Tab-separated table of C-alpha atoms and ligand atoms in Angstrom:
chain	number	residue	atom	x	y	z
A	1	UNK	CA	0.000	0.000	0.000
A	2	UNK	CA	1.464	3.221	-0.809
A	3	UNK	CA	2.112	5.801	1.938
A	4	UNK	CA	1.844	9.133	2.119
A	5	UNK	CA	5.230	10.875	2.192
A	6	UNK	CA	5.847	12.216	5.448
A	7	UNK	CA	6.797	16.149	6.422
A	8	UNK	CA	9.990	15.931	7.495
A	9	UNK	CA	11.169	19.675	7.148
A	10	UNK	CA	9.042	23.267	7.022
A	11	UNK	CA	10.023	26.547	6.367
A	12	UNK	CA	9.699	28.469	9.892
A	13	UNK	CA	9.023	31.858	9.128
A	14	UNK	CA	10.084	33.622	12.381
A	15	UNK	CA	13.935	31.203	12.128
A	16	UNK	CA	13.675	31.785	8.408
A	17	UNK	CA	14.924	28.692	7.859
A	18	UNK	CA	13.848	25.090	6.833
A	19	UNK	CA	13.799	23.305	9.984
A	20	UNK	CA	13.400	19.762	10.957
A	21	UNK	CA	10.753	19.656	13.821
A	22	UNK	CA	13.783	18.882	16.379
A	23	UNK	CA	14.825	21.705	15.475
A	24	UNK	CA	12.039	24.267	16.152
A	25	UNK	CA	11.751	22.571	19.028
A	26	UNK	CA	15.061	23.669	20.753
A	27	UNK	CA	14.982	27.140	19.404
A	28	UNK	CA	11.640	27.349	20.447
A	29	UNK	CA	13.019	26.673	24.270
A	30	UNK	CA	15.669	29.097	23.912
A	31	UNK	CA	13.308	31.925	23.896
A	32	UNK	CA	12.921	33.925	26.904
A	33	UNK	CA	8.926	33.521	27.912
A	34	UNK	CA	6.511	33.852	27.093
A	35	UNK	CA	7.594	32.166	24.274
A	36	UNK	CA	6.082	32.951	20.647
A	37	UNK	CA	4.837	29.961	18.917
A	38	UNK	CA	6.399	29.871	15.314
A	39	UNK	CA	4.654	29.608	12.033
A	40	UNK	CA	5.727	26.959	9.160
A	41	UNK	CA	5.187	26.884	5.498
A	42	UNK	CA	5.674	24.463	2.832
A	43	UNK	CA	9.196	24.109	2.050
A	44	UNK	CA	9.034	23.185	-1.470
A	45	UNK	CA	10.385	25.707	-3.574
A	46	UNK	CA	7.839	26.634	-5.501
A	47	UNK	CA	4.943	26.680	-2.993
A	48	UNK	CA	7.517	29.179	-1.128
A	49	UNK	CA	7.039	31.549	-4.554
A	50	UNK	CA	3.431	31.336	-4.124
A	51	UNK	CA	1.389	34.331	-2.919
A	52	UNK	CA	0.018	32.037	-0.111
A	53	UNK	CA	2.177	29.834	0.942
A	54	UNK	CA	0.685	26.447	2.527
A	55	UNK	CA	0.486	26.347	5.820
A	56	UNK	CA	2.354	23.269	7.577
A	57	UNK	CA	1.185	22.344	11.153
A	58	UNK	CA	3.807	21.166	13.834
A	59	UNK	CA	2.686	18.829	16.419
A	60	UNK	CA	4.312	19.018	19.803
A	61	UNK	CA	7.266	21.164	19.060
A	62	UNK	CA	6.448	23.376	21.885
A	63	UNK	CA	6.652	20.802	24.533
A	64	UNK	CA	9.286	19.385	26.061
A	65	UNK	CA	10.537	15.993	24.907
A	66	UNK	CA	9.240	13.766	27.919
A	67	UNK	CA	10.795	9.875	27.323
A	68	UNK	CA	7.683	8.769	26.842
A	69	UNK	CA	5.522	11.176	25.259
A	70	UNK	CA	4.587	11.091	21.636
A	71	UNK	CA	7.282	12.800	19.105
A	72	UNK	CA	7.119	15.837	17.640
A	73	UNK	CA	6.176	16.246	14.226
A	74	UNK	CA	4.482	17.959	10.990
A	75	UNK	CA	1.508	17.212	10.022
A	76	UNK	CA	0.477	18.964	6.452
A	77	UNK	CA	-2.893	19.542	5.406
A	78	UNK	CA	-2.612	19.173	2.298
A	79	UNK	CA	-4.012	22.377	0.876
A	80	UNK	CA	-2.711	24.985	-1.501
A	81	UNK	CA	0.478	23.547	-3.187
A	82	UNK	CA	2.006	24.237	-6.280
A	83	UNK	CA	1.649	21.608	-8.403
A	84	UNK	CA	4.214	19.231	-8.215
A	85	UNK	CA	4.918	20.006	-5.057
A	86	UNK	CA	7.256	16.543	-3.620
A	87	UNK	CA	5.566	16.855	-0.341
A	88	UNK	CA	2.675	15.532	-1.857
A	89	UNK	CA	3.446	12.703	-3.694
A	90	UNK	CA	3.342	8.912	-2.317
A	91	UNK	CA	6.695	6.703	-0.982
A	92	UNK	CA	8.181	4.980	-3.971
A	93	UNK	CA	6.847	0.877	-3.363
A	94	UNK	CA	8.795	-1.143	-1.583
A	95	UNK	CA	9.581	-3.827	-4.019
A	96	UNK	CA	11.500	-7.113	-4.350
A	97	UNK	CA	14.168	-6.079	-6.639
A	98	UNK	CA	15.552	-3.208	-4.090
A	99	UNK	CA	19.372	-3.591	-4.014
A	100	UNK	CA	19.962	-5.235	-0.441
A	101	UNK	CA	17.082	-7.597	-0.510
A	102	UNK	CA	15.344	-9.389	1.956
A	103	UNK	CA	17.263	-7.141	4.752
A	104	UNK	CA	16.691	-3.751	2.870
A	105	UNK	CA	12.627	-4.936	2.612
A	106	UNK	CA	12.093	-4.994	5.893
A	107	UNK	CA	14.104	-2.136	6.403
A	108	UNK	CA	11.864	-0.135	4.170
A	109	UNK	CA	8.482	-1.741	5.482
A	110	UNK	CA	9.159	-0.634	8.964
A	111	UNK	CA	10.366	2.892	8.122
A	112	UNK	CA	7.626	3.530	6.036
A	113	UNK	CA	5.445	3.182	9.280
A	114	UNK	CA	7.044	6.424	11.139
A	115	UNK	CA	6.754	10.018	10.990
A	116	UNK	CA	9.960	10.102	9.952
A	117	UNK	CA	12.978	7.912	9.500
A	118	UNK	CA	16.903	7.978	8.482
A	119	UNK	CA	18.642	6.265	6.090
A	120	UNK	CA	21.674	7.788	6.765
A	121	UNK	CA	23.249	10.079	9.591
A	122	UNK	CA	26.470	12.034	8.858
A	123	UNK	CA	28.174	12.866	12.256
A	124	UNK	CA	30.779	15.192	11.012
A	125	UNK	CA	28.773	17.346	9.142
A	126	UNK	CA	28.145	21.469	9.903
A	127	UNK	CA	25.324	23.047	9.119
A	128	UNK	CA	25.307	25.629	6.404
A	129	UNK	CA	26.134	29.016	7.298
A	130	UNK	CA	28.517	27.096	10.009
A	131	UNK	CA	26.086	27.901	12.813
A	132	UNK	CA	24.543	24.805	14.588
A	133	UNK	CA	21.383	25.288	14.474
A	134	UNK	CA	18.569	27.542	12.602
A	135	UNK	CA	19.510	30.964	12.474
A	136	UNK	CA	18.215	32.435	14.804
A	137	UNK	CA	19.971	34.767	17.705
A	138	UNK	CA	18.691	32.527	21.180
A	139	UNK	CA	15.354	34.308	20.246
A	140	UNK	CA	16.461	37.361	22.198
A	141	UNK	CA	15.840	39.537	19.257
A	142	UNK	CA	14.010	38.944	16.419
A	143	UNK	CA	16.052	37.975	13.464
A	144	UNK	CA	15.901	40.515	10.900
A	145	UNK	CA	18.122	42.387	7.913
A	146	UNK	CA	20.485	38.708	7.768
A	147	UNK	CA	18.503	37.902	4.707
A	148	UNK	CA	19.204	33.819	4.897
A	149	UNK	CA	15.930	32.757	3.928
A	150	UNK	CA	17.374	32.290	0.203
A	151	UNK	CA	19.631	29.764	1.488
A	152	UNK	CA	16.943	27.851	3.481
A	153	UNK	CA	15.165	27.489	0.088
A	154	UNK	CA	18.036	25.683	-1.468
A	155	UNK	CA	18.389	23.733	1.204
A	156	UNK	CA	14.596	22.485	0.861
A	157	UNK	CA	15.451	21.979	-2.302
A	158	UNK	CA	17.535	18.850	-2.181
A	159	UNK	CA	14.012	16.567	-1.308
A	160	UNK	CA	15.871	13.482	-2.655
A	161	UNK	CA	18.193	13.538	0.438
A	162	UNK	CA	15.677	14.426	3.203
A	163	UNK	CA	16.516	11.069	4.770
A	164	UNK	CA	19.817	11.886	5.509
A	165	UNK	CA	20.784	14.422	8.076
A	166	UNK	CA	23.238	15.563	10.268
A	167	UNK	CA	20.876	16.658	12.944
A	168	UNK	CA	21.875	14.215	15.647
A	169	UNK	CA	18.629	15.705	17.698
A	170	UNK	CA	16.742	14.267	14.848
A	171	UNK	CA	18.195	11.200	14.642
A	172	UNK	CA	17.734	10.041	18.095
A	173	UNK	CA	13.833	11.725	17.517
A	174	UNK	CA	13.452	8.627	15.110
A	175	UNK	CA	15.576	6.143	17.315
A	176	UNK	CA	12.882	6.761	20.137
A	177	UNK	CA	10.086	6.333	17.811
A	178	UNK	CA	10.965	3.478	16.457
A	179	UNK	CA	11.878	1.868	19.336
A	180	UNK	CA	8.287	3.341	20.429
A	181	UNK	CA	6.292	2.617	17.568
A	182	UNK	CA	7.724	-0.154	16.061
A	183	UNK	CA	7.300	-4.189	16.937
A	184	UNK	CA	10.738	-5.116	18.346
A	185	UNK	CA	11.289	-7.422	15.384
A	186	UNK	CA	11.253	-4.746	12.918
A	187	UNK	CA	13.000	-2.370	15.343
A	188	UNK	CA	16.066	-4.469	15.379
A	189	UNK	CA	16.066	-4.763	11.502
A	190	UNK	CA	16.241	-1.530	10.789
A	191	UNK	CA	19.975	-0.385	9.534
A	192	UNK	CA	21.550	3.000	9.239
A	193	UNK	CA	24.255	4.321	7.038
A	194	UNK	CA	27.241	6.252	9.588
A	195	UNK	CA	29.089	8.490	6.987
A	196	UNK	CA	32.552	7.272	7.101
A	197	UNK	CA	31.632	4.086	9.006
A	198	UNK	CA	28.867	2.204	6.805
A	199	UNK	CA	26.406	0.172	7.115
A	200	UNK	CA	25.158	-1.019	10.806
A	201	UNK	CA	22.093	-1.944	12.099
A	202	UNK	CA	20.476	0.779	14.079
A	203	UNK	CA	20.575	-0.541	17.619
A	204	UNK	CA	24.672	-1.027	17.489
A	205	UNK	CA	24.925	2.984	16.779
A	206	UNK	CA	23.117	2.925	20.001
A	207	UNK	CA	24.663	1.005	22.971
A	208	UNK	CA	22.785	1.533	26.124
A	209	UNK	CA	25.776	2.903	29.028
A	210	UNK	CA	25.457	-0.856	30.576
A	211	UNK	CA	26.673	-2.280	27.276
A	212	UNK	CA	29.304	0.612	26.091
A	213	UNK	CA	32.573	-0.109	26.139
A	214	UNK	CA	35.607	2.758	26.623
A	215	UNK	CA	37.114	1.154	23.285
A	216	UNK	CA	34.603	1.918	20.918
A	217	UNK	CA	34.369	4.487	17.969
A	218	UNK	CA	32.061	7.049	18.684
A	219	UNK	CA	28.467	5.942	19.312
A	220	UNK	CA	24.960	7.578	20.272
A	221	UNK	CA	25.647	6.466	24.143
A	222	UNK	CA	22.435	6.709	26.079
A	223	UNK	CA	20.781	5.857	29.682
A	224	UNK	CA	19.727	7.289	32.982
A	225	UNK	CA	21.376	9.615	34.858
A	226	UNK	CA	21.268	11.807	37.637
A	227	UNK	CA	21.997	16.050	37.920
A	228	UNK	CA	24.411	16.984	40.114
A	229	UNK	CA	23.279	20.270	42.319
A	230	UNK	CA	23.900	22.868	39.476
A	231	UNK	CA	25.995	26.067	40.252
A	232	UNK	CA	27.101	27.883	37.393
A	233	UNK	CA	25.648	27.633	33.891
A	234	UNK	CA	26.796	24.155	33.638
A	235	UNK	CA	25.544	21.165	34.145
A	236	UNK	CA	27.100	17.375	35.446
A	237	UNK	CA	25.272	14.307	34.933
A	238	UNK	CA	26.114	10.922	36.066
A	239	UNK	CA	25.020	7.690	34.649
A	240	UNK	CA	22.938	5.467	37.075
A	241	UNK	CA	24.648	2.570	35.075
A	242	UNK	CA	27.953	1.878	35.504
A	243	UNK	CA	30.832	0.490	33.300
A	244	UNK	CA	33.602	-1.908	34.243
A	245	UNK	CA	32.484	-0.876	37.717
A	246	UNK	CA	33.073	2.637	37.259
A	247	UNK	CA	31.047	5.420	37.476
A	248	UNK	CA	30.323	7.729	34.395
A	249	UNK	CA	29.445	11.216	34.057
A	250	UNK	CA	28.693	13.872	31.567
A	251	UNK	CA	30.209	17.444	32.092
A	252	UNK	CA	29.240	20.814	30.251
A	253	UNK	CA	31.366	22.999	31.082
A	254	UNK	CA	29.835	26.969	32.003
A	255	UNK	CA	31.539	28.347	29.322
A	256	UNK	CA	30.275	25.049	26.702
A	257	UNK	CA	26.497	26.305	28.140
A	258	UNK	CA	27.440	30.304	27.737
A	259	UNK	CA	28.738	30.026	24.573
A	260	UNK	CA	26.178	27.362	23.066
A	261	UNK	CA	22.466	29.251	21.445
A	262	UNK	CA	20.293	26.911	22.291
A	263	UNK	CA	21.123	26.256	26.146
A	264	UNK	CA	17.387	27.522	27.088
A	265	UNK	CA	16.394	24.192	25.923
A	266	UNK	CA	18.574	22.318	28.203
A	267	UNK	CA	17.863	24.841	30.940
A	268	UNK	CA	14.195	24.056	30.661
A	269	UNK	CA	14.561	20.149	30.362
A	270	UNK	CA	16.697	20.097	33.550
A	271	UNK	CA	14.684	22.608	35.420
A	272	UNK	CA	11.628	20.160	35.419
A	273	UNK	CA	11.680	19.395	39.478
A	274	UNK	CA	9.253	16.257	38.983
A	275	UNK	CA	11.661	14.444	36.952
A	276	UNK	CA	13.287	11.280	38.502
A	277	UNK	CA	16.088	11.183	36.291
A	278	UNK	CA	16.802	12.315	33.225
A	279	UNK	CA	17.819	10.056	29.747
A	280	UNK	CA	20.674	11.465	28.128
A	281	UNK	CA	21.739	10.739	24.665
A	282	UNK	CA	25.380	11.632	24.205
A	283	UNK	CA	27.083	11.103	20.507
A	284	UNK	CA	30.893	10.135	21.433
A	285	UNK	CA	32.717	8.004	23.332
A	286	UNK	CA	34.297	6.829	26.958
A	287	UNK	CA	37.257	8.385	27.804
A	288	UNK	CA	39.304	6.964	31.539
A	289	UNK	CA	38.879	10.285	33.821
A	290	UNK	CA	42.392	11.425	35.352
A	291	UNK	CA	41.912	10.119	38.633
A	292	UNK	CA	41.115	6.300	36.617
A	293	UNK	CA	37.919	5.640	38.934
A	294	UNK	CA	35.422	7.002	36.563
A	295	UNK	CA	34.837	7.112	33.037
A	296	UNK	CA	33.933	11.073	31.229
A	297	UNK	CA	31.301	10.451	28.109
A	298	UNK	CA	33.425	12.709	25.856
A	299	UNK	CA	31.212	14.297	22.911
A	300	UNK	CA	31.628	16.962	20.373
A	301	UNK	CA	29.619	19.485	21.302
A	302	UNK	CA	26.317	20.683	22.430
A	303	UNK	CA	24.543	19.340	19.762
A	304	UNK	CA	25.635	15.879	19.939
A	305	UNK	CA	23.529	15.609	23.372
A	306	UNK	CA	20.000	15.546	23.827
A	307	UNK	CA	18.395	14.888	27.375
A	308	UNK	CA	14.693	14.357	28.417
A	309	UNK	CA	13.151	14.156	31.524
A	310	UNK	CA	11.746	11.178	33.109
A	311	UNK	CA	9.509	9.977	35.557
A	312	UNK	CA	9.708	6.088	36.479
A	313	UNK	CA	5.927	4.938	36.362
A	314	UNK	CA	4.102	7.835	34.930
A	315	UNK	CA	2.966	8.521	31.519
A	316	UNK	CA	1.336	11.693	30.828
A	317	UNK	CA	-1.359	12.469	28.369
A	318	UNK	CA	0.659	13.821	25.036
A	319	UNK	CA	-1.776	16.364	24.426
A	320	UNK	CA	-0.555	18.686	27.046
A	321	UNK	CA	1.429	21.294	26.683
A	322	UNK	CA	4.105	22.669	28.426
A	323	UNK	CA	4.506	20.730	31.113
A	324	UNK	CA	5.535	22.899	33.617
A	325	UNK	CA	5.578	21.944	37.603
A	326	UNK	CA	3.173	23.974	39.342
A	327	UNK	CA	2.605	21.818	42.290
A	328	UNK	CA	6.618	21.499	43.610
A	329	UNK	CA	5.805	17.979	44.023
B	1	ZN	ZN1	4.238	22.210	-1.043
């Protein structure tokens, strides 16, 4: 049956930039409140040189990523495109004669069952414009005179390659629905393409902390953790697993935080006093500390981390909004 092809980017006309939907969600935390809600449009080139542009909805941006709520995403309603518009066409058919085979089938089949899914993930690459992130100035000020929208329409442009990203925010978005979403068969078929690396099924790019090992290559290293007291801008986690009977912790730095745009969003994530811990997914790899009685999850840079709260037995309702703690319980 042919599926609908999924919205996996918008034009955001207060970033003025084509975002992914992970990505309007952190700048949209790293405005000061009240916090504007932002505005998306079609990101297909020519419905962007229409008078009215079509109107793309996004689902759950302005929430904060709980672990178990539903994903962000766009929905599109389908109304005033430009004709031809790729948005609207249907996924290609899975068929028997993909290169790959019987793997590569099933690979397909269960993709084509999310919101949004990634073939491949390129860890090295920088944004355009060499900013990390949509342009947009911590939404302080409103961005004006920088006149980047052009290059957000090429961008949008390249539709054949809008299932492979450097975003590592949006990668682990579709990790977590997969893993959500998907029956665990078809979870642990699924393969992604590391640029550099190859080929590897999904699950090895992400070891769980229990099962990482201090040798490795860099890998999407994920699990619970706890937040040490905070007293600067910076923030110290530490894993509630532990490897070769060491502890592990995750350390950004006051000036990492000062200097990094979007640090609202983490602000706000690990501001939420009803969490019980907090699930961090880190994109490097273990490094021996100096003392040699813990191990440091070394990554790149802020956006190679992503962190939600968590709460051990409760599961919210995902049509809430920001969930903010009013109670102090
Ligand atoms: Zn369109």
């Amino acid at each position: 049956m042919p599926a609908k092809i999924q919205i996996t980017e918008a034009y955001c006309v207060e970033l003025e930039d084509i975002v992914s939907i992970t990505e309007a969600r952190r700048a949209f935390f790293s405005q000061p409140e009240p916090r504007a809600r932002f505005t998306f449009q079609c990101s297909y080139s020519e419905c962007m040189a229409l008078n009215r542009r079509p109107s793309i909805t996004a689902v759950n941006y302005a929430s904060l990523p709980q672990d178990t709520y539903r994903a962000a995403h766009f929905r599109d309603p389908g109304v005033g495109h430009a004709p031809g518009c790729h948005w609207q066409g249907e996924e290609p058919a899975v068929s028997d004669q993909d290169l790959g085979g019987e793997a590569t089938h099933k690979d397909r089949e269960a993709k084509r069952k999310l919101h949004d899914f990634i073939d491949e993930f390129d860890p090295t690459a920088v944004k355009p414009k060499g900013g990390d992130g949509p342009s947009m100035n911590a939404g302080s000020e409103p961005a004006q005179g920088r006149g980047q929208g052009r290059s957000g329409v090429a961008r949008g442009s390249s539709f054949s390659s809008r299932n492979r990203t450097s975003s590592f925010e949006r990668l682990v978005e579709y990790y977590r629905n997969a893993h959500k979403d998907l029956p665990a068969t078809e979870f642990f078929g699924l393969q992604l393409n590391v640029t550099g690396e190859g080929k590897m099924p999904l699950i090895s790019y992400f070891p769980n902390i229990s099962k990482a090992t201090p040798e490795s290559p860099n890998r999407v290293i994920h699990g619970g953790s706890r937040l040490e007291p905070r007293k600067g801008s910076g923030f110290m986690l530490w894993f509630i697993d532990r490897v070769d009977g060491k502890g592990v912790y995750l350390k950004v730095t006051n000036q990492e935080m000062d200097a990094y745009r979007f640090r609202g969003f983490f602000n706000s994530i690990l501001a939420q006093e009803d969490a019980d811990y907090f699930r961090v997914f880190g994109l490097g790899r273990l490094v021996l500390s100096d003392t040699g009685k813990s191990y440091r999850l070394e990554i790149e840079g802020l956006n190679h981390l992503t962190i939600f709260a968590a709460k051990k037995l409760q599961s919210k309702p995902e049509a809430q909004s920001l969930p903010r703690v009013e109670s102090g319980v």
